[in-house]
Coordinates of N, CA and C in Angstrom, one line a residue:
X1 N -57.1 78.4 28.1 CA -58.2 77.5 27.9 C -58.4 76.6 29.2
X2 N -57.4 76.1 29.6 CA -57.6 75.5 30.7 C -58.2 76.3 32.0
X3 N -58.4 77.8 31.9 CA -58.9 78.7 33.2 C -60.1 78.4 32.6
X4 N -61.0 78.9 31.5 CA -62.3 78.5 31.2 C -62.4 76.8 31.7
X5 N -61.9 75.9 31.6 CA -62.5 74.7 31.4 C -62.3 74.6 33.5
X6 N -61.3 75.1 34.1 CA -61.5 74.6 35.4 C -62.7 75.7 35.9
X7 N -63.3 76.4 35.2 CA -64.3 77.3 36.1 C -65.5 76.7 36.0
X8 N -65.8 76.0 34.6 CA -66.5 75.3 34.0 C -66.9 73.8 34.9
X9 N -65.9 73.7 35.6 CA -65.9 72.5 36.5 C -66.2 72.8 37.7
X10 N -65.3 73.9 37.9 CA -66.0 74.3 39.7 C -66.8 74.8 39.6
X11 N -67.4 76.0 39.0 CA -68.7 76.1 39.5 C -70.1 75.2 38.8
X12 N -69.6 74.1 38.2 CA -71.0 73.3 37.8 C -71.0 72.6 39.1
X13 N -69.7 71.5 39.6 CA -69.9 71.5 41.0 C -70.2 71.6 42.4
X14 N -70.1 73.0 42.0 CA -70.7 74.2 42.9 C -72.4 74.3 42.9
X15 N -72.9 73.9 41.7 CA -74.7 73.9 41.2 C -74.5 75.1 41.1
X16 N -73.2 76.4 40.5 CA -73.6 77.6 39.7 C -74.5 77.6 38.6
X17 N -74.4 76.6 37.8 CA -74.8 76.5 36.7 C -74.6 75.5 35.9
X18 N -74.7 75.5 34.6 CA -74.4 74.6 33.5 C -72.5 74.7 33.1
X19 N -72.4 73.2 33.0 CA -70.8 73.4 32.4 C -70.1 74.1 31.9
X20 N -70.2 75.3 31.7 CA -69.5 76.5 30.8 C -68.5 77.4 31.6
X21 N -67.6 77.7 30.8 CA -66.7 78.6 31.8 C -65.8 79.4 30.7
X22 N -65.6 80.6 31.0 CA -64.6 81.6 29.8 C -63.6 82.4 30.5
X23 N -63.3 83.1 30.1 CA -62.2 83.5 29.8 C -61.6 84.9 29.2
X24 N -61.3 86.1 29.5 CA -61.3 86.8 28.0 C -59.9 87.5 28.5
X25 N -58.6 87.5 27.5 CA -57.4 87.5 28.0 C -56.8 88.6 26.7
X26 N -56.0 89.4 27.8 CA -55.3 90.5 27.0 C -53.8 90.5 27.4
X27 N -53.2 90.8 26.8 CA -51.6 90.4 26.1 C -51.4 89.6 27.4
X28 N -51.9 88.6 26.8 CA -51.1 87.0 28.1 C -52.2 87.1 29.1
X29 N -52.9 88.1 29.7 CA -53.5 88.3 31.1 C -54.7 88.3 30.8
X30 N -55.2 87.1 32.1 CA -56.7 87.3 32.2 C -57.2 88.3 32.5
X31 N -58.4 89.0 31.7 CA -59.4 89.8 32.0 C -60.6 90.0 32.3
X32 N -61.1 89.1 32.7 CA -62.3 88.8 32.6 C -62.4 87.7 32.6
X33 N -63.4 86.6 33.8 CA -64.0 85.6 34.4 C -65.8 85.5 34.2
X34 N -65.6 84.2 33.6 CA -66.9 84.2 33.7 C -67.4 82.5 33.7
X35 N -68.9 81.8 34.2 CA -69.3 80.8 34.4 C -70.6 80.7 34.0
X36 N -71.1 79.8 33.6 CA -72.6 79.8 33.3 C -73.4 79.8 34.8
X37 N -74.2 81.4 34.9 CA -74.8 81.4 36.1 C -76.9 81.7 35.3
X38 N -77.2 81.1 34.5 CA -78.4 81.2 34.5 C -79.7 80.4 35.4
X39 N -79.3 79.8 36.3 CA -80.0 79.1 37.6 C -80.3 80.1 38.2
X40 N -78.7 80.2 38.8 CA -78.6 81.1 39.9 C -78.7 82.3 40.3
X41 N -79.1 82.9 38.9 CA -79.7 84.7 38.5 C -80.9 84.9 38.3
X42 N -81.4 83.1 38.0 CA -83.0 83.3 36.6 C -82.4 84.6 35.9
X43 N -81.6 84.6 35.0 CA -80.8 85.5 33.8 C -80.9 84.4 32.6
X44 N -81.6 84.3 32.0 CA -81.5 83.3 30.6 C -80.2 83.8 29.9
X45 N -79.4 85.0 30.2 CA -78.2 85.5 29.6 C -77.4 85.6 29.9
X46 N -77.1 85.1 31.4 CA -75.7 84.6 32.1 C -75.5 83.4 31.6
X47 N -74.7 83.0 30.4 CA -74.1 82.2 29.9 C -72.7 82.7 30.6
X48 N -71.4 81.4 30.0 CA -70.2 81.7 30.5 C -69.8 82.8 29.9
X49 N -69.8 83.7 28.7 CA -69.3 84.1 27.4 C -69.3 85.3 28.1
X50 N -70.9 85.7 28.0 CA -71.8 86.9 28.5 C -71.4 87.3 29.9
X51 N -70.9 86.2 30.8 CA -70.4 87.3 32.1 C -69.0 87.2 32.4
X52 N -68.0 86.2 31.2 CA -66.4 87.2 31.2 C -66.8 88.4 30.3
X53 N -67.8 88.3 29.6 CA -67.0 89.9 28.6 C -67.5 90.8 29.4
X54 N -68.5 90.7 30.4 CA -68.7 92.0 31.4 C -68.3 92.1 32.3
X55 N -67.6 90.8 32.7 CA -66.7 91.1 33.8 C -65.3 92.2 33.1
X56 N -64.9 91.9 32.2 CA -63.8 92.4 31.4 C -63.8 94.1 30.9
X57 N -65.3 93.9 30.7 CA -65.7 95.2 30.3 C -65.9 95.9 31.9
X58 N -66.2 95.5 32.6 CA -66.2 96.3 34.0 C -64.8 96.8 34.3
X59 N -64.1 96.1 34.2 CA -62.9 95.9 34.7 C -61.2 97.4 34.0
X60 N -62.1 96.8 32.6 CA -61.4 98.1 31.7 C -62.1 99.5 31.5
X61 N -63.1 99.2 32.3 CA -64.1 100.4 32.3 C -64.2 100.9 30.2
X62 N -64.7 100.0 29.8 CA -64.8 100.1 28.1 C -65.7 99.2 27.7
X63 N -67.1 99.8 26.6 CA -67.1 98.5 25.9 C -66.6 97.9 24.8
X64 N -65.7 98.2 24.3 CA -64.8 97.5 23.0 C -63.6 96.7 23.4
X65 N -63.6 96.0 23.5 CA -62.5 94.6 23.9 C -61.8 94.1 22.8
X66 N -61.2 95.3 22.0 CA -60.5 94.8 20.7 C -59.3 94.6 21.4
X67 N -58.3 93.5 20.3 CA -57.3 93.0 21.1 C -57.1 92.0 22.0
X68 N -58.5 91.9 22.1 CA -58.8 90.8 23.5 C -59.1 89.5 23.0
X69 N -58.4 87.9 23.4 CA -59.4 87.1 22.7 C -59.9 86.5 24.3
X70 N -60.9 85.6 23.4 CA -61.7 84.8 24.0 C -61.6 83.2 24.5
X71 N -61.9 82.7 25.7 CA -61.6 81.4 25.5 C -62.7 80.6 26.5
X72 N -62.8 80.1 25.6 CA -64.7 79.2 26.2 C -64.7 77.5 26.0
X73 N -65.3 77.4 27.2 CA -65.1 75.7 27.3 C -65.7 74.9 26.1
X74 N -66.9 75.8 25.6 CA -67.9 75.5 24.6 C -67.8 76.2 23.4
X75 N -68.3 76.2 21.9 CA -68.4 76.7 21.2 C -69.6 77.7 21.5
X76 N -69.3 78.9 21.3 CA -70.9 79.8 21.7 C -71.9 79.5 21.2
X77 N -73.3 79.8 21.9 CA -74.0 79.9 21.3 C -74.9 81.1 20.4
X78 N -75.4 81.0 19.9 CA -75.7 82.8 18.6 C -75.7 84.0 19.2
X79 N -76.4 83.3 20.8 CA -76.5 84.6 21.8 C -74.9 85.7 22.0
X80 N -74.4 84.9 22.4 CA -72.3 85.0 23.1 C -72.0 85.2 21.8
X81 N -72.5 84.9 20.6 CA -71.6 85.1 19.5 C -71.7 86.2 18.9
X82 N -73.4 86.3 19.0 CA -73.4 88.1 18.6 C -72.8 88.7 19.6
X83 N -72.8 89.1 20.8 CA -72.2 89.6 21.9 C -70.4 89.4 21.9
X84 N -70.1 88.4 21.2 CA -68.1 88.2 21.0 C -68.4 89.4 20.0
X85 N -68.7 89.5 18.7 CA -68.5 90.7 17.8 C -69.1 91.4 18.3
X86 N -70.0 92.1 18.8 CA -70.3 93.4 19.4 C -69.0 93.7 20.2
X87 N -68.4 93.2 21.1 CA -67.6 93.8 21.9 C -66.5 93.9 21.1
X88 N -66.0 92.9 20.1 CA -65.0 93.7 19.2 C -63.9 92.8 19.4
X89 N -64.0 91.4 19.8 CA -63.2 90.5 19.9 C -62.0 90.1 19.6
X90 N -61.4 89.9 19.5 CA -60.2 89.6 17.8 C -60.0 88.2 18.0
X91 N -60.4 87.1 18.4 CA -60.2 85.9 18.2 C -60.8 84.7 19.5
X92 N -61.2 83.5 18.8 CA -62.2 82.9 19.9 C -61.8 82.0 20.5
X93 N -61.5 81.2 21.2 CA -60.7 79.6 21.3 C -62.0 79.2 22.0
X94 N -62.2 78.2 21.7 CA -63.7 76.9 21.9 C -62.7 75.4 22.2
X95 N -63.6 74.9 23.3 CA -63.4 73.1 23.4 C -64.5 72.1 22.8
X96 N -65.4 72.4 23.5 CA -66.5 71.4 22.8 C -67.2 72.0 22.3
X97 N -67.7 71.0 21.3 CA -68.5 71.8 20.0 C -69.9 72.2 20.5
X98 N -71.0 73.0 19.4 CA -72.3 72.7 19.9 C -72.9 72.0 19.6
X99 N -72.2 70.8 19.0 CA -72.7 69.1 19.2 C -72.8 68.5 20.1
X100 N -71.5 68.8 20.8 CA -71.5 67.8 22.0 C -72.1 68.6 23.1
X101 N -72.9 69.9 22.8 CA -73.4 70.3 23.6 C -75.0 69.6 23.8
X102 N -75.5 70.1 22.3 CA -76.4 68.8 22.2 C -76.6 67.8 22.7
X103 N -75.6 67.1 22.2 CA -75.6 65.8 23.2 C -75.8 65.4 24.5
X104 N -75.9 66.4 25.4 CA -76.4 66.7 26.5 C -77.0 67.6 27.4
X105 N -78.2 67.8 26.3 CA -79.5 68.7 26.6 C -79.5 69.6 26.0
X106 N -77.9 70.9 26.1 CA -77.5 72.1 25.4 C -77.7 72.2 23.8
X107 N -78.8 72.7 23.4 CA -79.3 72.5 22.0 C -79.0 73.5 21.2
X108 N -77.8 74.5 21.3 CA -77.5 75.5 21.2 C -77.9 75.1 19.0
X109 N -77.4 74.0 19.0 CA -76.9 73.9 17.2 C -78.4 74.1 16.7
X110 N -79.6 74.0 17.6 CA -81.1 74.1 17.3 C -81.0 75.9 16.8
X111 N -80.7 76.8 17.9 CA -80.4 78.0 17.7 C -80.2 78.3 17.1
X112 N -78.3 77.7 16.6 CA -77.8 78.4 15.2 C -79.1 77.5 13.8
X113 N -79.5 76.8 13.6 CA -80.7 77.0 12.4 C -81.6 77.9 12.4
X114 N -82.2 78.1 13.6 CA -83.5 78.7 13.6 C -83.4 80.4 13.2
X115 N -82.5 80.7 13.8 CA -81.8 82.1 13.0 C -81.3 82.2 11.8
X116 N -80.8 81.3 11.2 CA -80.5 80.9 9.6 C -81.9 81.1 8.3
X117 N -83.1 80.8 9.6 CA -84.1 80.9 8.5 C -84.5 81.9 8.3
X118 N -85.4 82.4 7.3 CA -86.2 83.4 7.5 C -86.7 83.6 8.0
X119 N -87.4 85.0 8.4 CA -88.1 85.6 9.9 C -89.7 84.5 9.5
X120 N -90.3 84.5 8.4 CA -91.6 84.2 8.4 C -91.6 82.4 8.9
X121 N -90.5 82.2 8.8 CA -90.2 80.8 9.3 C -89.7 80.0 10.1
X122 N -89.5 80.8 11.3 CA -88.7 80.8 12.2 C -90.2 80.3 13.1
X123 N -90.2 79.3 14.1 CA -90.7 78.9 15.5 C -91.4 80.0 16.1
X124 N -90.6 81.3 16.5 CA -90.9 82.4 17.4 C -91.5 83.5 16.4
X125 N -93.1 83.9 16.3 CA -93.4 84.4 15.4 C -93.3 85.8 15.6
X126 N -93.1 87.1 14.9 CA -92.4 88.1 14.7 C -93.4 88.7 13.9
X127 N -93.7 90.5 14.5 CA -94.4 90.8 13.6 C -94.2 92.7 14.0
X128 N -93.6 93.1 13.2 CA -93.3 94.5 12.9 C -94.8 95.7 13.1
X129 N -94.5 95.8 13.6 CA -95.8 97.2 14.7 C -94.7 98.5 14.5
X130 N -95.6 99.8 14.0 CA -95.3 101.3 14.5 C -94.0 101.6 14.3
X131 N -93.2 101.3 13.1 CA -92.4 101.8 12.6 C -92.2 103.2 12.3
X132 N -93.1 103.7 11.5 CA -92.8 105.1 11.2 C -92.4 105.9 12.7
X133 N -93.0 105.5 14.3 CA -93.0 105.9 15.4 C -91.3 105.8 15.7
X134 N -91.4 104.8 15.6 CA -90.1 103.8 15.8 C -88.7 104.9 15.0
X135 N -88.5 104.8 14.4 CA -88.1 106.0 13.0 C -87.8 107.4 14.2
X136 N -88.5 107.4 14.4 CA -88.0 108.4 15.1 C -86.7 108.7 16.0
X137 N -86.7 107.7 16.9 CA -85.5 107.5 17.3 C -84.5 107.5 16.8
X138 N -84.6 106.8 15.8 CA -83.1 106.3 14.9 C -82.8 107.7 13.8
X139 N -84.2 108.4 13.8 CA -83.7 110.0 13.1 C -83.1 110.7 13.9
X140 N -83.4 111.3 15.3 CA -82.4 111.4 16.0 C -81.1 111.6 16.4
X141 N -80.9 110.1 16.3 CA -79.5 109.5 16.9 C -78.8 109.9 15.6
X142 N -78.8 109.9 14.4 CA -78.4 110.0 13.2 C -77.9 111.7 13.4
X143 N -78.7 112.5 14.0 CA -78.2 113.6 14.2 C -77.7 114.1 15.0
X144 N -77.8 113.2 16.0 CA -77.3 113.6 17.6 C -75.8 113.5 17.3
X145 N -75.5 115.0 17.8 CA -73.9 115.8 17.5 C -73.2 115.2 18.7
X146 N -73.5 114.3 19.8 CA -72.7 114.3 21.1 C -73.1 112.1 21.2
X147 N -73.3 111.8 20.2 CA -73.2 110.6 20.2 C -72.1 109.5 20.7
X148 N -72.3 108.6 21.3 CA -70.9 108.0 21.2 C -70.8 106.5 20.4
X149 N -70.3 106.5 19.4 CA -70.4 105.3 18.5 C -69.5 104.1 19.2
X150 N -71.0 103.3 18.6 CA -70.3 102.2 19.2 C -70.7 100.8 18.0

């Protein structure tokens, strides 16, 4: 925790980014480094979370990071969190909440509601186009014999 929290420091410092810094460690050993770089990419998705697990994932040449936990200056936000279980996580460690991220601009806790609601109610309006087309693909993949599940 303390490696996420001093990256979090140097590179805000540094004007990499916003306060955030992670971490993603396998039996005892860091694997993956990462800092909030969304300034310095214009990446709205370089959060800290989002570039240890692909630093980690580069690194193991894999995307499944089971086994692996995580350690983030911040509690994620919905984005890093779906992204922690996609990659297959096995446990998280967080310092400051997404209250206290709030509390200083980071409205992440706005996030976790707005996804809680229903799609018709949600801020960002959403509207399903060309499905049966769409369908297609996913019939496909369903039969594609050389798949690699993930």
């Amino acid at each position: 925790m303390r490696e996420a929290i001093r990256l979090s420091l140097r590179e805000m410092r540094r004007n990499a980014g916003g306060p955030f810094g992670a971490v993603v460690v396998r039996n005892g050993r860091v694997i993956g480094r990462g800092w909030n770089c969304v300034t310095t990419t214009n990446d709205p998705t370089a959060h800290a979370e989002i570039m240890a697990l692909r630093d980690a994932c580069r690194r193991l040449k894999t995307f499944s990071l089971e086994g692996c936990e995580l350690y983030t200056s911040c509690e994620p936000c919905p984005m890093c969190l779906a992204a922690i279980y996609w990659a297959r996580v096995a446990r998280v460690y967080f310092g400051n909440t997404r209250r206290d991220a709030a509390r200083i601009g980071f409205d992440d806790d706005h996030l976790y509601r707005e996804v809680a609601r229903p799609r018709a109610q949600r801020r960002l309006p959403m509207r399903q186009l060309l499905r049966e087309e769409a369908l297609a693909a996913f019939t496909e993949w369903e039969h594609k014999p050389d798949k690699v599940i993930y």
